[in-house]
Amino acid sequence: MTTTAAPVLAASMRDGYKDYGFGEAAVRALDGINVDIARSEFTAIMGPSGSGKSTLLHTLAGLDRLTAGSSMIAETTITQLSEAQITEVRRKYIGFVFQSFNLIPSLNARENITLPLDISGTDVDKAWFDEIITILGLSDRLAHLPAELSGGQQQRVAVARALVSRPEIIFADEPSGNLDSRSGSELLTFMRRAVKEFGQTIVMVTHDPTAAAYADRIVFLEDGQIVDEMREPTAERVLDRMKKMGH
Ligand SMILES: Nc1ncnc2c1ncn2[C@@H]1O[C@H](COP(=O)(O)OP(=O)(O)OP(=O)(O)O)[C@@H](O)[C@H]1O
Ligand SMILES: [Mg+2]
């Protein structure tokens, strides 16, 4: 055999701790996290405000450093790397969708979508690009600037930008948070389809039980610790679980 098996995990964290601030102002945002993110799975992270969801997403993605412990993206332990090396890993393996879109106002939709590939000097796979923008309903909006698009369209541009390079993992923080329920459910349906049909790995933070029900698995955080997990969730079961957490 000359080929090696693909890694089963897209990302993982071992004994992850994250402290912000010092002395009396210190906050332990992550308090001993152990988590595996399987490839081609849609994972949702839920928990009360301040429970560490965004911190977990950012440290898994190499946007922020752990205080102690380690985290891996594919087979690379990012906690040992320099800033420049982490940036390179992010560029190569990771797509982001933030609640605030983070589109470049002076670039049109097409230019925003291909920007990561343009920066890294990678050719755009035309067939894949066309498929994404067709499914996302952006075909006739590509020449528009972000300011000329609705919130839902801007969010779909951000999702297209994350998908276009076929990253190892997409990290999304409240991707449907700013959308009306119809645009939100369209977006989540597409994200789920990307996982089921294209084997995309997605990790999504959300407050919303309906959004979380699109995931294969939910990880529940409380006070910086993983307190529970749920597979094949339904909105009803998620709501029941959240009630127990003092929501
Ligand atoms: N840059 C920072 N400096 C200091 N404390 C921070 C910083 N970022 C987060 N925290 C604290 O760490 C804890 C976890 O924050 P985090 O943003 O991860 O929560 P969250 O679960 O994403 O909450 P929300 O649902 O409100 O977005 C909170 O107590 C927060 O106040
Ligand atoms: Mg947050």
PDB file of N, CA, C and O in Angstrom, residues 5-54:
ATOM      1  N   ALA A   5      -4.251   6.176   4.884  1.00  0.00           N
ATOM      2  CA  ALA A   5      -5.671   6.438   5.137  1.00  0.00           C
ATOM      3  C   ALA A   5      -5.877   7.916   5.477  1.00  0.00           C
ATOM      4  O   ALA A   5      -5.030   8.536   6.119  1.00  0.00           O
ATOM      5  N   ALA A   6      -7.004   8.460   5.044  1.00  0.00           N
ATOM      6  CA  ALA A   6      -7.326   9.844   5.386  1.00  0.00           C
ATOM      7  C   ALA A   6      -7.543   9.937   6.889  1.00  0.00           C
ATOM      8  O   ALA A   6      -8.029   8.989   7.502  1.00  0.00           O
ATOM      9  N   PRO A   7      -7.161  11.071   7.510  1.00  0.00           N
ATOM     10  CA  PRO A   7      -7.377  11.187   8.948  1.00  0.00           C
ATOM     11  C   PRO A   7      -8.868  11.177   9.252  1.00  0.00           C
ATOM     12  O   PRO A   7      -9.663  11.742   8.533  1.00  0.00           O
ATOM     13  N   VAL A   8      -9.219  10.477  10.317  1.00  0.00           N
ATOM     14  CA  VAL A   8     -10.634  10.384  10.681  1.00  0.00           C
ATOM     15  C   VAL A   8     -11.104  11.691  11.304  1.00  0.00           C
ATOM     16  O   VAL A   8     -12.233  12.099  11.149  1.00  0.00           O
ATOM     17  N   LEU A   9     -10.192  12.362  12.013  1.00  0.00           N
ATOM     18  CA  LEU A   9     -10.568  13.594  12.694  1.00  0.00           C
ATOM     19  C   LEU A   9     -10.195  14.816  11.854  1.00  0.00           C
ATOM     20  O   LEU A   9      -9.102  14.890  11.297  1.00  0.00           O
ATOM     21  N   ALA A  10     -11.123  15.752  11.785  1.00  0.00           N
ATOM     22  CA  ALA A  10     -10.828  17.025  11.125  1.00  0.00           C
ATOM     23  C   ALA A  10     -10.160  17.984  12.106  1.00  0.00           C
ATOM     24  O   ALA A  10      -9.363  18.830  11.722  1.00  0.00           O
ATOM     25  N   ALA A  11     -10.500  17.832  13.397  1.00  0.00           N
ATOM     26  CA  ALA A  11      -9.903  18.683  14.431  1.00  0.00           C
ATOM     27  C   ALA A  11     -10.109  18.016  15.778  1.00  0.00           C
ATOM     28  O   ALA A  11     -10.979  17.157  15.933  1.00  0.00           O
ATOM     29  N   SER A  12      -9.290  18.411  16.742  1.00  0.00           N
ATOM     30  CA  SER A  12      -9.472  17.877  18.099  1.00  0.00           C
ATOM     31  C   SER A  12      -8.818  18.809  19.110  1.00  0.00           C
ATOM     32  O   SER A  12      -7.966  19.630  18.753  1.00  0.00           O
ATOM     33  N   MET A  13      -9.246  18.675  20.356  1.00  0.00           N
ATOM     34  CA  MET A  13      -8.631  19.428  21.455  1.00  0.00           C
ATOM     35  C   MET A  13      -8.439  18.486  22.636  1.00  0.00           C
ATOM     36  O   MET A  13      -9.291  17.657  22.924  1.00  0.00           O
ATOM     37  N   ARG A  14      -7.285  18.626  23.299  1.00  0.00           N
ATOM     38  CA  ARG A  14      -6.977  17.811  24.475  1.00  0.00           C
ATOM     39  C   ARG A  14      -6.669  18.710  25.659  1.00  0.00           C
ATOM     40  O   ARG A  14      -5.752  19.550  25.585  1.00  0.00           O
ATOM     41  N   ASP A  15      -7.440  18.530  26.732  1.00  0.00           N
ATOM     42  CA  ASP A  15      -7.222  19.291  27.974  1.00  0.00           C
ATOM     43  C   ASP A  15      -7.052  20.781  27.704  1.00  0.00           C
ATOM     44  O   ASP A  15      -6.099  21.401  28.175  1.00  0.00           O
ATOM     45  N   GLY A  16      -7.977  21.331  26.933  1.00  0.00           N
ATOM     46  CA  GLY A  16      -7.879  22.738  26.543  1.00  0.00           C
ATOM     47  C   GLY A  16      -8.355  23.692  27.630  1.00  0.00           C
ATOM     48  O   GLY A  16      -9.463  23.565  28.148  1.00  0.00           O
ATOM     49  N   TYR A  17      -7.467  24.630  27.989  1.00  0.00           N
ATOM     50  CA  TYR A  17      -7.806  25.685  28.940  1.00  0.00           C
ATOM     51  C   TYR A  17      -7.574  27.031  28.279  1.00  0.00           C
ATOM     52  O   TYR A  17      -6.599  27.211  27.537  1.00  0.00           O
ATOM     53  N   LYS A  18      -8.493  27.972  28.533  1.00  0.00           N
ATOM     54  CA  LYS A  18      -8.282  29.329  28.054  1.00  0.00           C
ATOM     55  C   LYS A  18      -8.660  30.312  29.149  1.00  0.00           C
ATOM     56  O   LYS A  18      -9.804  30.333  29.621  1.00  0.00           O
ATOM     57  N   ASP A  19      -7.674  31.090  29.588  1.00  0.00           N
ATOM     58  CA  ASP A  19      -7.917  32.137  30.582  1.00  0.00           C
ATOM     59  C   ASP A  19      -7.783  33.487  29.903  1.00  0.00           C
ATOM     60  O   ASP A  19      -6.863  33.705  29.118  1.00  0.00           O
ATOM     61  N   TYR A  20      -8.692  34.365  30.216  1.00  0.00           N
ATOM     62  CA  TYR A  20      -8.571  35.757  29.776  1.00  0.00           C
ATOM     63  C   TYR A  20      -8.277  36.607  30.997  1.00  0.00           C
ATOM     64  O   TYR A  20      -8.847  36.385  32.070  1.00  0.00           O
ATOM     65  N   GLY A  21      -7.431  37.615  30.830  1.00  0.00           N
ATOM     66  CA  GLY A  21      -7.160  38.547  31.925  1.00  0.00           C
ATOM     67  C   GLY A  21      -6.296  37.922  33.011  1.00  0.00           C
ATOM     68  O   GLY A  21      -5.925  36.751  32.944  1.00  0.00           O
ATOM     69  N   PHE A  22      -5.967  38.739  34.008  1.00  0.00           N
ATOM     70  CA  PHE A  22      -5.074  38.293  35.075  1.00  0.00           C
ATOM     71  C   PHE A  22      -5.651  38.650  36.435  1.00  0.00           C
ATOM     72  O   PHE A  22      -6.502  39.519  36.555  1.00  0.00           O
ATOM     73  N   GLY A  23      -5.157  37.977  37.477  1.00  0.00           N
ATOM     74  CA  GLY A  23      -5.508  38.310  38.859  1.00  0.00           C
ATOM     75  C   GLY A  23      -7.002  38.215  39.097  1.00  0.00           C
ATOM     76  O   GLY A  23      -7.649  37.251  38.679  1.00  0.00           O
ATOM     77  N   GLU A  24      -7.552  39.244  39.730  1.00  0.00           N
ATOM     78  CA  GLU A  24      -8.957  39.202  40.106  1.00  0.00           C
ATOM     79  C   GLU A  24      -9.883  39.292  38.909  1.00  0.00           C
ATOM     80  O   GLU A  24     -11.042  38.882  38.968  1.00  0.00           O
ATOM     81  N   ALA A  25      -9.357  39.855  37.805  1.00  0.00           N
ATOM     82  CA  ALA A  25     -10.185  39.996  36.600  1.00  0.00           C
ATOM     83  C   ALA A  25     -10.126  38.750  35.718  1.00  0.00           C
ATOM     84  O   ALA A  25     -10.763  38.694  34.681  1.00  0.00           O
ATOM     85  N   ALA A  26      -9.358  37.736  36.144  1.00  0.00           N
ATOM     86  CA  ALA A  26      -9.172  36.560  35.292  1.00  0.00           C
ATOM     87  C   ALA A  26     -10.480  35.791  35.096  1.00  0.00           C
ATOM     88  O   ALA A  26     -11.277  35.646  36.020  1.00  0.00           O
ATOM     89  N   VAL A  27     -10.688  35.348  33.868  1.00  0.00           N
ATOM     90  CA  VAL A  27     -11.861  34.532  33.531  1.00  0.00           C
ATOM     91  C   VAL A  27     -11.354  33.251  32.887  1.00  0.00           C
ATOM     92  O   VAL A  27     -10.535  33.293  31.976  1.00  0.00           O
ATOM     93  N   ARG A  28     -11.835  32.114  33.387  1.00  0.00           N
ATOM     94  CA  ARG A  28     -11.493  30.839  32.737  1.00  0.00           C
ATOM     95  C   ARG A  28     -12.597  30.528  31.730  1.00  0.00           C
ATOM     96  O   ARG A  28     -13.672  30.057  32.088  1.00  0.00           O
ATOM     97  N   ALA A  29     -12.324  30.812  30.467  1.00  0.00           N
ATOM     98  CA  ALA A  29     -13.356  30.654  29.432  1.00  0.00           C
ATOM     99  C   ALA A  29     -13.472  29.204  28.978  1.00  0.00           C
ATOM    100  O   ALA A  29     -14.561  28.757  28.616  1.00  0.00           O
ATOM    101  N   LEU A  30     -12.358  28.463  28.973  1.00  0.00           N
ATOM    102  CA  LEU A  30     -12.389  27.026  28.686  1.00  0.00           C
ATOM    103  C   LEU A  30     -11.714  26.312  29.851  1.00  0.00           C
ATOM    104  O   LEU A  30     -10.624  26.700  30.274  1.00  0.00           O
ATOM    105  N   ASP A  31     -12.359  25.266  30.345  1.00  0.00           N
ATOM    106  CA  ASP A  31     -11.933  24.660  31.606  1.00  0.00           C
ATOM    107  C   ASP A  31     -11.757  23.148  31.449  1.00  0.00           C
ATOM    108  O   ASP A  31     -12.519  22.361  32.006  1.00  0.00           O
ATOM    109  N   GLY A  32     -10.781  22.748  30.622  1.00  0.00           N
ATOM    110  CA  GLY A  32     -10.492  21.332  30.464  1.00  0.00           C
ATOM    111  C   GLY A  32     -11.341  20.684  29.381  1.00  0.00           C
ATOM    112  O   GLY A  32     -12.129  19.781  29.658  1.00  0.00           O
ATOM    113  N   ILE A  33     -11.180  21.163  28.157  1.00  0.00           N
ATOM    114  CA  ILE A  33     -12.007  20.662  27.036  1.00  0.00           C
ATOM    115  C   ILE A  33     -11.297  19.518  26.316  1.00  0.00           C
ATOM    116  O   ILE A  33     -10.131  19.640  25.928  1.00  0.00           O
ATOM    117  N   ASN A  34     -12.032  18.419  26.135  1.00  0.00           N
ATOM    118  CA  ASN A  34     -11.590  17.320  25.278  1.00  0.00           C
ATOM    119  C   ASN A  34     -12.676  17.093  24.247  1.00  0.00           C
ATOM    120  O   ASN A  34     -13.801  16.743  24.601  1.00  0.00           O
ATOM    121  N   VAL A  35     -12.325  17.299  22.994  1.00  0.00           N
ATOM    122  CA  VAL A  35     -13.348  17.129  21.961  1.00  0.00           C
ATOM    123  C   VAL A  35     -12.699  16.662  20.662  1.00  0.00           C
ATOM    124  O   VAL A  35     -11.569  17.046  20.345  1.00  0.00           O
ATOM    125  N   ASP A  36     -13.409  15.784  19.955  1.00  0.00           N
ATOM    126  CA  ASP A  36     -12.991  15.331  18.632  1.00  0.00           C
ATOM    127  C   ASP A  36     -14.029  15.780  17.616  1.00  0.00           C
ATOM    128  O   ASP A  36     -15.227  15.623  17.862  1.00  0.00           O
ATOM    129  N   ILE A  37     -13.556  16.329  16.514  1.00  0.00           N
ATOM    130  CA  ILE A  37     -14.456  16.701  15.430  1.00  0.00           C
ATOM    131  C   ILE A  37     -14.214  15.727  14.282  1.00  0.00           C
ATOM    132  O   ILE A  37     -13.156  15.770  13.636  1.00  0.00           O
ATOM    133  N   ALA A  38     -15.197  14.840  14.057  1.00  0.00           N
ATOM    134  CA  ALA A  38     -15.051  13.843  12.999  1.00  0.00           C
ATOM    135  C   ALA A  38     -15.203  14.494  11.627  1.00  0.00           C
ATOM    136  O   ALA A  38     -15.907  15.491  11.482  1.00  0.00           O
ATOM    137  N   ARG A  39     -14.535  13.917  10.654  1.00  0.00           N
ATOM    138  CA  ARG A  39     -14.664  14.437   9.283  1.00  0.00           C
ATOM    139  C   ARG A  39     -16.073  14.175   8.737  1.00  0.00           C
ATOM    140  O   ARG A  39     -16.717  13.202   9.104  1.00  0.00           O
ATOM    141  N   SER A  40     -16.485  15.084   7.864  1.00  0.00           N
ATOM    142  CA  SER A  40     -17.779  14.937   7.171  1.00  0.00           C
ATOM    143  C   SER A  40     -18.948  14.879   8.138  1.00  0.00           C
ATOM    144  O   SER A  40     -19.957  14.245   7.863  1.00  0.00           O
ATOM    145  N   GLU A  41     -18.764  15.522   9.275  1.00  0.00           N
ATOM    146  CA  GLU A  41     -19.867  15.630  10.229  1.00  0.00           C
ATOM    147  C   GLU A  41     -20.212  17.094  10.453  1.00  0.00           C
ATOM    148  O   GLU A  41     -19.352  17.968  10.337  1.00  0.00           O
ATOM    149  N   PHE A  42     -21.474  17.328  10.810  1.00  0.00           N
ATOM    150  CA  PHE A  42     -21.978  18.659  11.113  1.00  0.00           C
ATOM    151  C   PHE A  42     -22.162  18.709  12.629  1.00  0.00           C
ATOM    152  O   PHE A  42     -23.028  18.043  13.183  1.00  0.00           O
ATOM    153  N   THR A  43     -21.280  19.460  13.309  1.00  0.00           N
ATOM    154  CA  THR A  43     -21.308  19.553  14.765  1.00  0.00           C
ATOM    155  C   THR A  43     -21.807  20.925  15.174  1.00  0.00           C
ATOM    156  O   THR A  43     -21.331  21.936  14.655  1.00  0.00           O
ATOM    157  N   ALA A  44     -22.758  20.964  16.094  1.00  0.00           N
ATOM    158  CA  ALA A  44     -23.207  22.239  16.655  1.00  0.00           C
ATOM    159  C   ALA A  44     -22.677  22.367  18.072  1.00  0.00           C
ATOM    160  O   ALA A  44     -22.588  21.379  18.800  1.00  0.00           O
ATOM    161  N   ILE A  45     -22.305  23.586  18.448  1.00  0.00           N
ATOM    162  CA  ILE A  45     -21.880  23.885  19.817  1.00  0.00           C
ATOM    163  C   ILE A  45     -22.933  24.796  20.426  1.00  0.00           C
ATOM    164  O   ILE A  45     -23.231  25.854  19.872  1.00  0.00           O
ATOM    165  N   MET A  46     -23.504  24.340  21.548  1.00  0.00           N
ATOM    166  CA  MET A  46     -24.551  25.122  22.206  1.00  0.00           C
ATOM    167  C   MET A  46     -24.183  25.359  23.663  1.00  0.00           C
ATOM    168  O   MET A  46     -23.357  24.645  24.227  1.00  0.00           O
ATOM    169  N   GLY A  47     -24.866  26.327  24.270  1.00  0.00           N
ATOM    170  CA  GLY A  47     -24.647  26.599  25.689  1.00  0.00           C
ATOM    171  C   GLY A  47     -25.045  28.028  25.999  1.00  0.00           C
ATOM    172  O   GLY A  47     -25.178  28.847  25.085  1.00  0.00           O
ATOM    173  N   PRO A  48     -25.223  28.346  27.282  1.00  0.00           N
ATOM    174  CA  PRO A  48     -25.637  29.703  27.661  1.00  0.00           C
ATOM    175  C   PRO A  48     -24.625  30.756  27.222  1.00  0.00           C
ATOM    176  O   PRO A  48     -23.464  30.444  26.957  1.00  0.00           O
ATOM    177  N   SER A  49     -25.074  32.004  27.173  1.00  0.00           N
ATOM    178  CA  SER A  49     -24.181  33.118  26.863  1.00  0.00           C
ATOM    179  C   SER A  49     -23.033  33.130  27.868  1.00  0.00           C
ATOM    180  O   SER A  49     -23.251  32.987  29.069  1.00  0.00           O
ATOM    181  N   GLY A  50     -21.807  33.266  27.363  1.00  0.00           N
ATOM    182  CA  GLY A  50     -20.636  33.300  28.243  1.00  0.00           C
ATOM    183  C   GLY A  50     -20.094  31.924  28.595  1.00  0.00           C
ATOM    184  O   GLY A  50     -19.129  31.808  29.355  1.00  0.00           O
ATOM    185  N   SER A  51     -20.687  30.859  28.049  1.00  0.00           N
ATOM    186  CA  SER A  51     -20.240  29.498  28.410  1.00  0.00           C
ATOM    187  C   SER A  51     -18.957  29.090  27.694  1.00  0.00           C
ATOM    188  O   SER A  51     -18.383  28.052  28.026  1.00  0.00           O
ATOM    189  N   GLY A  52     -18.517  29.880  26.707  1.00  0.00           N
ATOM    190  CA  GLY A  52     -17.232  29.602  26.053  1.00  0.00           C
ATOM    191  C   GLY A  52     -17.345  29.106  24.619  1.00  0.00           C
ATOM    192  O   GLY A  52     -16.358  28.650  24.040  1.00  0.00           O
ATOM    193  N   LYS A  53     -18.525  29.220  24.016  1.00  0.00           N
ATOM    194  CA  LYS A  53     -18.744  28.697  22.661  1.00  0.00           C
ATOM    195  C   LYS A  53     -17.807  29.342  21.641  1.00  0.00           C
ATOM    196  O   LYS A  53     -17.122  28.651  20.882  1.00  0.00           O
ATOM    197  N   SER A  54     -17.803  30.685  21.612  1.00  0.00           N
ATOM    198  CA  SER A  54     -16.956  31.373  20.628  1.00  0.00           C
ATOM    199  C   SER A  54     -15.483  31.113  20.914  1.00  0.00           C
ATOM    200  O   SER A  54     -14.680  30.927  19.995  1.00  0.00           O
TER     201      SER A  54
END
